[in-house]
Amino acid sequence: MSAATTLRVEGTRILSGGTPVVLRGMGLGGWMNMENFITGYPATESQQRRALRRVLGEDGYRRFFERFLSAFFTDADAAFLRSLGLNSVRVPFNYRHFEDDDAPFVIKPEGFRLLDSVVDACARHGIYTILDLHALPGAQNQHWHSDNPTQWAHFWSQRQFQDRVVNLWEHLAEHYRDNPWVAGYNPVNEPADAHGEAIGPFYRRLVAAIRAVDPHHILFLDGNRYSTQFDQLGDPLPNCVYTAHDYALPGFVDGGPYPGVSRGRHVDRDVVEETFLERTAYMRETGTPIWIGEFGPVYTGDPERDAQRYRLLEDQLEIYSRYDASWALWTYKDIGLQGLVHADEDSPYVRRIAPVLEKKARLGVDSWGSTDEGVRHVLEPIEELFRTEFPDFQPYPWGARRWIHGHIRHVMLAEAMVDDFARAFEGVGPVEAERLADAFAFEASRVREPLAAILARASERG
């Protein structure tokens, strides 16, 4: 492990000593914070875990997840990322690795063991890590990726949840305060404070608590409304990077051609740049660094459409380079939708869950990985009912249509499908359960070669 200097913010730049650093890297989604489209289950991580415990038994459940967590990211993965010229990894994690709901404020050491494993593996290959609390107690946003089964973000209205997060970050800051390979802390992923009144005061409270323990590491602060809105945060705080998420319309699962029309809007390279400039206006107006904490298209398997999505990604990376923006592409490893690396479709794990994947796609269960094409006959009458009876109903954050889809597809149908996922593992013993998790080891995975080439070129360009 070579020497490193704790990074710091000076004006619009991130510095290592006196040398500017642009962070170029990946998000490690699906590991310490699991997501349905990344590893193939329906609904939320907690619902999946309960189902697997029921069908695999305690020993099989333990052995599956121990192997999954140890195999998903190792030195081989870090070495591969470094071979592409990348220098950073954003590491999302779920609070449940550190604290149980029935024992609040009691911090579990197992979470540090897991985080240390990836921090140390990356450090051995000269890669910085950004620690990202992706799922908070009470849920900081309305969606599945905060392990939220309800579409209600209770974190912002209940002091007990906020107190627990402050306590957790005090322990994390104490543990990593002297580690220069940790680039900094990303304490709340994609907050969605519906009223916009709690996020600013909470951020100031949290920053003060972390600074009392660790005055040196950078804090990466997401904007409200899923890291797109910054006017509720107040003036920038010292040694902080404000982070935008920059998903482009043509890169979504229902996106159209690029250039072309997506969700009723024509999107070309100029529109992509305009959107980036809108989302990063706060950083440029306040003279703070730009870090795009998440972005990236999903892939369809259709060569022509995927070529357009690679072009979209290359345009985004060129724009980021011109504005000296740091970035973390979402996501590193999955079962084939978006990852740079993915489990082999012929692996025993993917073959076992193949009927679940087909049903999820047919019913449009996943928000990120499926469309509503197969359930339009169900949704149309409900959408029309709301247009007629509740024309002014525009719930936070994205309005009535996506609220309806969230409840019906991503909560109701997703929860009903949890048992389908469990049945896929009936008869699996502890030894086989452990072997199934090996599908996510780097040596057993496949690389999305066009994406790897794009990232290597972007790293060379600087």
PDB file of C-alpha atoms in Angstrom, residues 38-249:
ATOM      1  CA  ILE A  38     -28.832  -5.678  -9.396  1.00  0.00           C
ATOM      2  CA  THR A  39     -29.064  -9.206  -7.975  1.00  0.00           C
ATOM      3  CA  GLY A  40     -32.488 -10.311  -9.198  1.00  0.00           C
ATOM      4  CA  TYR A  41     -34.879 -10.409  -6.259  1.00  0.00           C
ATOM      5  CA  PRO A  42     -38.201  -8.476  -6.119  1.00  0.00           C
ATOM      6  CA  ALA A  43     -39.126  -5.761  -3.577  1.00  0.00           C
ATOM      7  CA  THR A  44     -36.585  -4.683  -0.926  1.00  0.00           C
ATOM      8  CA  GLU A  45     -33.453  -6.150   0.610  1.00  0.00           C
ATOM      9  CA  SER A  46     -35.086  -6.798   3.990  1.00  0.00           C
ATOM     10  CA  GLN A  47     -38.020  -8.616   2.374  1.00  0.00           C
ATOM     11  CA  GLN A  48     -35.629 -10.731   0.305  1.00  0.00           C
ATOM     12  CA  ARG A  49     -33.549 -11.610   3.346  1.00  0.00           C
ATOM     13  CA  ARG A  50     -36.577 -12.723   5.355  1.00  0.00           C
ATOM     14  CA  ALA A  51     -37.700 -14.926   2.459  1.00  0.00           C
ATOM     15  CA  LEU A  52     -34.296 -16.556   2.033  1.00  0.00           C
ATOM     16  CA  ARG A  53     -33.943 -17.175   5.766  1.00  0.00           C
ATOM     17  CA  ARG A  54     -37.301 -18.935   5.718  1.00  0.00           C
ATOM     18  CA  VAL A  55     -36.516 -21.206   2.777  1.00  0.00           C
ATOM     19  CA  LEU A  56     -32.779 -21.825   3.304  1.00  0.00           C
ATOM     20  CA  GLY A  57     -32.818 -22.095   7.087  1.00  0.00           C
ATOM     21  CA  GLU A  58     -30.380 -20.327   9.353  1.00  0.00           C
ATOM     22  CA  ASP A  59     -27.278 -22.202   8.221  1.00  0.00           C
ATOM     23  CA  GLY A  60     -27.991 -21.918   4.507  1.00  0.00           C
ATOM     24  CA  TYR A  61     -28.954 -18.254   4.864  1.00  0.00           C
ATOM     25  CA  ARG A  62     -25.769 -17.472   6.781  1.00  0.00           C
ATOM     26  CA  ARG A  63     -23.517 -19.333   4.362  1.00  0.00           C
ATOM     27  CA  PHE A  64     -25.106 -17.742   1.272  1.00  0.00           C
ATOM     28  CA  PHE A  65     -24.713 -14.193   2.520  1.00  0.00           C
ATOM     29  CA  GLU A  66     -21.278 -14.710   4.021  1.00  0.00           C
ATOM     30  CA  ARG A  67     -20.018 -15.989   0.668  1.00  0.00           C
ATOM     31  CA  PHE A  68     -21.904 -13.308  -1.273  1.00  0.00           C
ATOM     32  CA  LEU A  69     -20.404 -10.515   0.819  1.00  0.00           C
ATOM     33  CA  SER A  70     -16.887 -11.944   0.660  1.00  0.00           C
ATOM     34  CA  ALA A  71     -16.960 -12.767  -3.082  1.00  0.00           C
ATOM     35  CA  PHE A  72     -18.682  -9.686  -4.523  1.00  0.00           C
ATOM     36  CA  PHE A  73     -15.640  -7.400  -4.281  1.00  0.00           C
ATOM     37  CA  THR A  74     -12.075  -8.609  -3.750  1.00  0.00           C
ATOM     38  CA  ASP A  75      -8.533  -7.670  -4.761  1.00  0.00           C
ATOM     39  CA  ALA A  76      -9.279  -9.038  -8.226  1.00  0.00           C
ATOM     40  CA  ASP A  77     -12.067  -6.496  -8.669  1.00  0.00           C
ATOM     41  CA  ALA A  78      -9.915  -3.647  -7.379  1.00  0.00           C
ATOM     42  CA  ALA A  79      -7.060  -4.650  -9.690  1.00  0.00           C
ATOM     43  CA  PHE A  80      -9.435  -4.712 -12.667  1.00  0.00           C
ATOM     44  CA  LEU A  81     -10.761  -1.225 -11.919  1.00  0.00           C
ATOM     45  CA  ARG A  82      -7.248   0.087 -11.539  1.00  0.00           C
ATOM     46  CA  SER A  83      -6.287  -1.478 -14.880  1.00  0.00           C
ATOM     47  CA  LEU A  84      -8.900   0.799 -16.492  1.00  0.00           C
ATOM     48  CA  GLY A  85      -7.295   3.862 -14.906  1.00  0.00           C
ATOM     49  CA  LEU A  86     -10.067   4.410 -12.353  1.00  0.00           C
ATOM     50  CA  ASN A  87      -9.054   5.874  -9.004  1.00  0.00           C
ATOM     51  CA  SER A  88     -12.146   5.732  -6.795  1.00  0.00           C
ATOM     52  CA  VAL A  89     -15.030   3.531  -5.650  1.00  0.00           C
ATOM     53  CA  ARG A  90     -18.205   4.793  -3.999  1.00  0.00           C
ATOM     54  CA  VAL A  91     -19.289   2.179  -1.449  1.00  0.00           C
ATOM     55  CA  PRO A  92     -23.023   2.150  -0.621  1.00  0.00           C
ATOM     56  CA  PHE A  93     -24.065   0.407   2.605  1.00  0.00           C
ATOM     57  CA  ASN A  94     -27.240  -0.266   4.537  1.00  0.00           C
ATOM     58  CA  TYR A  95     -27.416   0.872   8.166  1.00  0.00           C
ATOM     59  CA  ARG A  96     -28.561  -2.654   9.112  1.00  0.00           C
ATOM     60  CA  HIS A  97     -24.960  -3.883   8.815  1.00  0.00           C
ATOM     61  CA  PHE A  98     -24.124  -1.616  11.762  1.00  0.00           C
ATOM     62  CA  GLU A  99     -27.269  -1.461  13.864  1.00  0.00           C
ATOM     63  CA  ASP A 100     -30.386  -3.530  14.564  1.00  0.00           C
ATOM     64  CA  ASP A 101     -33.777  -1.869  14.879  1.00  0.00           C
ATOM     65  CA  ASP A 102     -34.402  -3.716  18.130  1.00  0.00           C
ATOM     66  CA  ALA A 103     -31.090  -2.455  19.549  1.00  0.00           C
ATOM     67  CA  PRO A 104     -30.806   1.181  18.406  1.00  0.00           C
ATOM     68  CA  PHE A 105     -27.495   2.983  19.024  1.00  0.00           C
ATOM     69  CA  VAL A 106     -25.667  -0.330  19.596  1.00  0.00           C
ATOM     70  CA  ILE A 107     -23.064  -0.488  16.828  1.00  0.00           C
ATOM     71  CA  LYS A 108     -22.152  -3.927  15.469  1.00  0.00           C
ATOM     72  CA  PRO A 109     -18.479  -4.589  14.604  1.00  0.00           C
ATOM     73  CA  GLU A 110     -19.364  -6.789  11.616  1.00  0.00           C
ATOM     74  CA  GLY A 111     -20.159  -3.736   9.516  1.00  0.00           C
ATOM     75  CA  PHE A 112     -16.667  -2.344   9.974  1.00  0.00           C
ATOM     76  CA  ARG A 113     -15.136  -5.695   9.019  1.00  0.00           C
ATOM     77  CA  LEU A 114     -16.999  -5.637   5.708  1.00  0.00           C
ATOM     78  CA  LEU A 115     -16.282  -1.985   4.922  1.00  0.00           C
ATOM     79  CA  ASP A 116     -12.632  -2.429   5.875  1.00  0.00           C
ATOM     80  CA  SER A 117     -12.312  -5.298   3.405  1.00  0.00           C
ATOM     81  CA  VAL A 118     -13.200  -3.104   0.415  1.00  0.00           C
ATOM     82  CA  VAL A 119     -11.408   0.007   1.702  1.00  0.00           C
ATOM     83  CA  ASP A 120      -8.224  -2.022   2.176  1.00  0.00           C
ATOM     84  CA  ALA A 121      -8.521  -3.872  -1.146  1.00  0.00           C
ATOM     85  CA  CYS A 122      -8.938  -0.579  -2.983  1.00  0.00           C
ATOM     86  CA  ALA A 123      -6.069   1.028  -1.079  1.00  0.00           C
ATOM     87  CA  ARG A 124      -3.744  -1.799  -2.051  1.00  0.00           C
ATOM     88  CA  HIS A 125      -4.380  -0.822  -5.671  1.00  0.00           C
ATOM     89  CA  GLY A 126      -4.183   2.942  -5.209  1.00  0.00           C
ATOM     90  CA  ILE A 127      -7.942   3.516  -5.261  1.00  0.00           C
ATOM     91  CA  TYR A 128      -9.816   5.934  -2.992  1.00  0.00           C
ATOM     92  CA  THR A 129     -13.148   4.999  -1.438  1.00  0.00           C
ATOM     93  CA  ILE A 130     -16.140   7.219  -0.673  1.00  0.00           C
ATOM     94  CA  LEU A 131     -18.347   5.760   2.090  1.00  0.00           C
ATOM     95  CA  ASP A 132     -22.030   6.137   1.187  1.00  0.00           C
ATOM     96  CA  LEU A 133     -24.845   5.502   3.683  1.00  0.00           C
ATOM     97  CA  HIS A 134     -27.408   4.369   1.116  1.00  0.00           C
ATOM     98  CA  ALA A 135     -30.236   3.160   3.375  1.00  0.00           C
ATOM     99  CA  LEU A 136     -31.043   5.017   6.608  1.00  0.00           C
ATOM    100  CA  PRO A 137     -33.354   3.977   9.449  1.00  0.00           C
ATOM    101  CA  GLY A 138     -36.852   5.181   8.665  1.00  0.00           C
ATOM    102  CA  ALA A 139     -35.880   5.546   4.963  1.00  0.00           C
ATOM    103  CA  GLN A 140     -34.560   8.878   3.675  1.00  0.00           C
ATOM    104  CA  ASN A 141     -36.426   8.549   0.377  1.00  0.00           C
ATOM    105  CA  GLN A 142     -39.472   6.834  -1.062  1.00  0.00           C
ATOM    106  CA  HIS A 143     -37.843   4.084  -3.085  1.00  0.00           C
ATOM    107  CA  TRP A 144     -36.603   0.492  -2.874  1.00  0.00           C
ATOM    108  CA  HIS A 145     -32.921   1.429  -2.737  1.00  0.00           C
ATOM    109  CA  SER A 146     -33.325   2.839   0.775  1.00  0.00           C
ATOM    110  CA  ASP A 147     -34.791  -0.557   1.780  1.00  0.00           C
ATOM    111  CA  ASN A 148     -38.181   1.140   1.892  1.00  0.00           C
ATOM    112  CA  PRO A 149     -41.261  -1.079   1.318  1.00  0.00           C
ATOM    113  CA  THR A 150     -43.861   1.699   1.619  1.00  0.00           C
ATOM    114  CA  GLN A 151     -43.087   4.827  -0.489  1.00  0.00           C
ATOM    115  CA  TRP A 152     -43.058   6.917   2.717  1.00  0.00           C
ATOM    116  CA  ALA A 153     -39.790   8.515   3.891  1.00  0.00           C
ATOM    117  CA  HIS A 154     -40.210   8.669   7.666  1.00  0.00           C
ATOM    118  CA  PHE A 155     -36.596   9.624   8.391  1.00  0.00           C
ATOM    119  CA  TRP A 156     -37.268  13.347   8.015  1.00  0.00           C
ATOM    120  CA  SER A 157     -40.163  13.493  10.487  1.00  0.00           C
ATOM    121  CA  GLN A 158     -38.808  11.376  13.357  1.00  0.00           C
ATOM    122  CA  ARG A 159     -35.966  12.580  15.546  1.00  0.00           C
ATOM    123  CA  GLN A 160     -35.138   9.051  16.723  1.00  0.00           C
ATOM    124  CA  PHE A 161     -34.069   8.049  13.203  1.00  0.00           C
ATOM    125  CA  GLN A 162     -31.970  11.184  12.805  1.00  0.00           C
ATOM    126  CA  ASP A 163     -30.293  10.608  16.188  1.00  0.00           C
ATOM    127  CA  ARG A 164     -29.349   7.082  15.156  1.00  0.00           C
ATOM    128  CA  VAL A 165     -27.723   8.287  11.937  1.00  0.00           C
ATOM    129  CA  VAL A 166     -25.718  10.942  13.790  1.00  0.00           C
ATOM    130  CA  ASN A 167     -24.553   8.262  16.222  1.00  0.00           C
ATOM    131  CA  LEU A 168     -23.605   5.889  13.393  1.00  0.00           C
ATOM    132  CA  TRP A 169     -21.587   8.531  11.565  1.00  0.00           C
ATOM    133  CA  GLU A 170     -19.763   9.480  14.750  1.00  0.00           C
ATOM    134  CA  HIS A 171     -18.608   5.866  15.003  1.00  0.00           C
ATOM    135  CA  LEU A 172     -17.715   5.684  11.311  1.00  0.00           C
ATOM    136  CA  ALA A 173     -15.739   8.919  11.527  1.00  0.00           C
ATOM    137  CA  GLU A 174     -13.869   7.639  14.569  1.00  0.00           C
ATOM    138  CA  HIS A 175     -12.984   4.416  12.755  1.00  0.00           C
ATOM    139  CA  TYR A 176     -11.784   6.033   9.492  1.00  0.00           C
ATOM    140  CA  ARG A 177     -10.486   9.401  10.674  1.00  0.00           C
ATOM    141  CA  ASP A 178      -6.834   8.450  10.111  1.00  0.00           C
ATOM    142  CA  ASN A 179      -7.286   6.546   6.843  1.00  0.00           C
ATOM    143  CA  PRO A 180      -6.143   8.710   3.892  1.00  0.00           C
ATOM    144  CA  TRP A 181      -7.440   6.217   1.313  1.00  0.00           C
ATOM    145  CA  VAL A 182     -10.969   7.084   2.362  1.00  0.00           C
ATOM    146  CA  ALA A 183     -11.655  10.117   0.180  1.00  0.00           C
ATOM    147  CA  GLY A 184     -14.565  11.110   2.361  1.00  0.00           C
ATOM    148  CA  TYR A 185     -18.034  10.415   3.664  1.00  0.00           C
ATOM    149  CA  ASN A 186     -21.283  10.550   1.647  1.00  0.00           C
ATOM    150  CA  PRO A 187     -23.603  10.509   4.679  1.00  0.00           C
ATOM    151  CA  VAL A 188     -27.073  10.478   3.039  1.00  0.00           C
ATOM    152  CA  ASN A 189     -27.761   9.005  -0.386  1.00  0.00           C
ATOM    153  CA  GLU A 190     -30.503  10.633  -2.476  1.00  0.00           C
ATOM    154  CA  PRO A 191     -32.433  12.374   0.300  1.00  0.00           C
ATOM    155  CA  ALA A 192     -36.078  13.153  -0.430  1.00  0.00           C
ATOM    156  CA  ASP A 193     -37.413  15.445   2.275  1.00  0.00           C
ATOM    157  CA  ALA A 194     -40.903  16.098   0.905  1.00  0.00           C
ATOM    158  CA  HIS A 195     -41.344  19.395   2.749  1.00  0.00           C
ATOM    159  CA  GLY A 196     -37.742  20.572   2.379  1.00  0.00           C
ATOM    160  CA  GLU A 197     -37.661  21.890   5.934  1.00  0.00           C
ATOM    161  CA  ALA A 198     -35.643  19.208   7.728  1.00  0.00           C
ATOM    162  CA  ILE A 199     -32.755  18.519   5.366  1.00  0.00           C
ATOM    163  CA  GLY A 200     -30.816  21.770   5.820  1.00  0.00           C
ATOM    164  CA  PRO A 201     -30.878  21.764   9.657  1.00  0.00           C
ATOM    165  CA  PHE A 202     -30.140  18.034   9.751  1.00  0.00           C
ATOM    166  CA  TYR A 203     -27.143  18.394   7.427  1.00  0.00           C
ATOM    167  CA  ARG A 204     -25.694  21.154   9.577  1.00  0.00           C
ATOM    168  CA  ARG A 205     -26.205  19.074  12.713  1.00  0.00           C
ATOM    169  CA  LEU A 206     -24.662  15.975  11.110  1.00  0.00           C
ATOM    170  CA  VAL A 207     -21.681  17.852   9.695  1.00  0.00           C
ATOM    171  CA  ALA A 208     -20.941  19.395  13.110  1.00  0.00           C
ATOM    172  CA  ALA A 209     -21.106  15.967  14.772  1.00  0.00           C
ATOM    173  CA  ILE A 210     -18.760  14.378  12.232  1.00  0.00           C
ATOM    174  CA  ARG A 211     -16.341  17.315  12.374  1.00  0.00           C
ATOM    175  CA  ALA A 212     -16.122  17.002  16.158  1.00  0.00           C
ATOM    176  CA  VAL A 213     -14.695  13.498  15.631  1.00  0.00           C
ATOM    177  CA  ASP A 214     -12.936  13.853  12.271  1.00  0.00           C
ATOM    178  CA  PRO A 215     -12.153  17.428  11.194  1.00  0.00           C
ATOM    179  CA  HIS A 216     -10.266  16.444   8.051  1.00  0.00           C
ATOM    180  CA  HIS A 217     -12.184  14.143   5.688  1.00  0.00           C
ATOM    181  CA  ILE A 218     -14.303  15.588   2.883  1.00  0.00           C
ATOM    182  CA  LEU A 219     -18.070  15.334   3.239  1.00  0.00           C
ATOM    183  CA  PHE A 220     -19.967  14.602   0.025  1.00  0.00           C
ATOM    184  CA  LEU A 221     -23.471  16.016   0.478  1.00  0.00           C
ATOM    185  CA  ASP A 222     -26.305  14.989  -1.836  1.00  0.00           C
ATOM    186  CA  GLY A 223     -28.940  17.518  -2.785  1.00  0.00           C
ATOM    187  CA  ASN A 224     -32.590  17.017  -1.899  1.00  0.00           C
ATOM    188  CA  ARG A 225     -35.070  15.393  -4.314  1.00  0.00           C
ATOM    189  CA  TYR A 226     -32.745  12.503  -5.126  1.00  0.00           C
ATOM    190  CA  SER A 227     -29.613  14.667  -5.346  1.00  0.00           C
ATOM    191  CA  THR A 228     -31.001  17.155  -7.855  1.00  0.00           C
ATOM    192  CA  GLN A 229     -32.128  20.111  -5.676  1.00  0.00           C
ATOM    193  CA  PHE A 230     -29.743  22.278  -3.653  1.00  0.00           C
ATOM    194  CA  ASP A 231     -31.607  25.477  -2.828  1.00  0.00           C
ATOM    195  CA  GLN A 232     -32.726  24.095   0.557  1.00  0.00           C
ATOM    196  CA  LEU A 233     -29.186  23.424   1.803  1.00  0.00           C
ATOM    197  CA  GLY A 234     -28.089  26.999   2.474  1.00  0.00           C
ATOM    198  CA  ASP A 235     -24.549  28.263   2.025  1.00  0.00           C
ATOM    199  CA  PRO A 236     -21.844  25.657   1.376  1.00  0.00           C
ATOM    200  CA  LEU A 237     -20.002  24.291   4.390  1.00  0.00           C
ATOM    201  CA  PRO A 238     -16.187  24.069   4.559  1.00  0.00           C
ATOM    202  CA  ASN A 239     -14.434  21.028   3.087  1.00  0.00           C
ATOM    203  CA  CYS A 240     -17.669  19.771   1.535  1.00  0.00           C
ATOM    204  CA  VAL A 241     -18.426  18.587  -1.984  1.00  0.00           C
ATOM    205  CA  TYR A 242     -22.034  18.909  -3.121  1.00  0.00           C
ATOM    206  CA  THR A 243     -22.977  15.969  -5.271  1.00  0.00           C
ATOM    207  CA  ALA A 244     -25.476  15.766  -8.119  1.00  0.00           C
ATOM    208  CA  HIS A 245     -26.900  12.646  -9.724  1.00  0.00           C
ATOM    209  CA  ASP A 246     -27.159  12.936 -13.478  1.00  0.00           C
ATOM    210  CA  TYR A 247     -29.200  10.164 -15.061  1.00  0.00           C
ATOM    211  CA  ALA A 248     -30.138  11.060 -18.640  1.00  0.00           C
ATOM    212  CA  LEU A 249     -33.583  10.283 -20.071  1.00  0.00           C
TER     213      LEU A 249
END
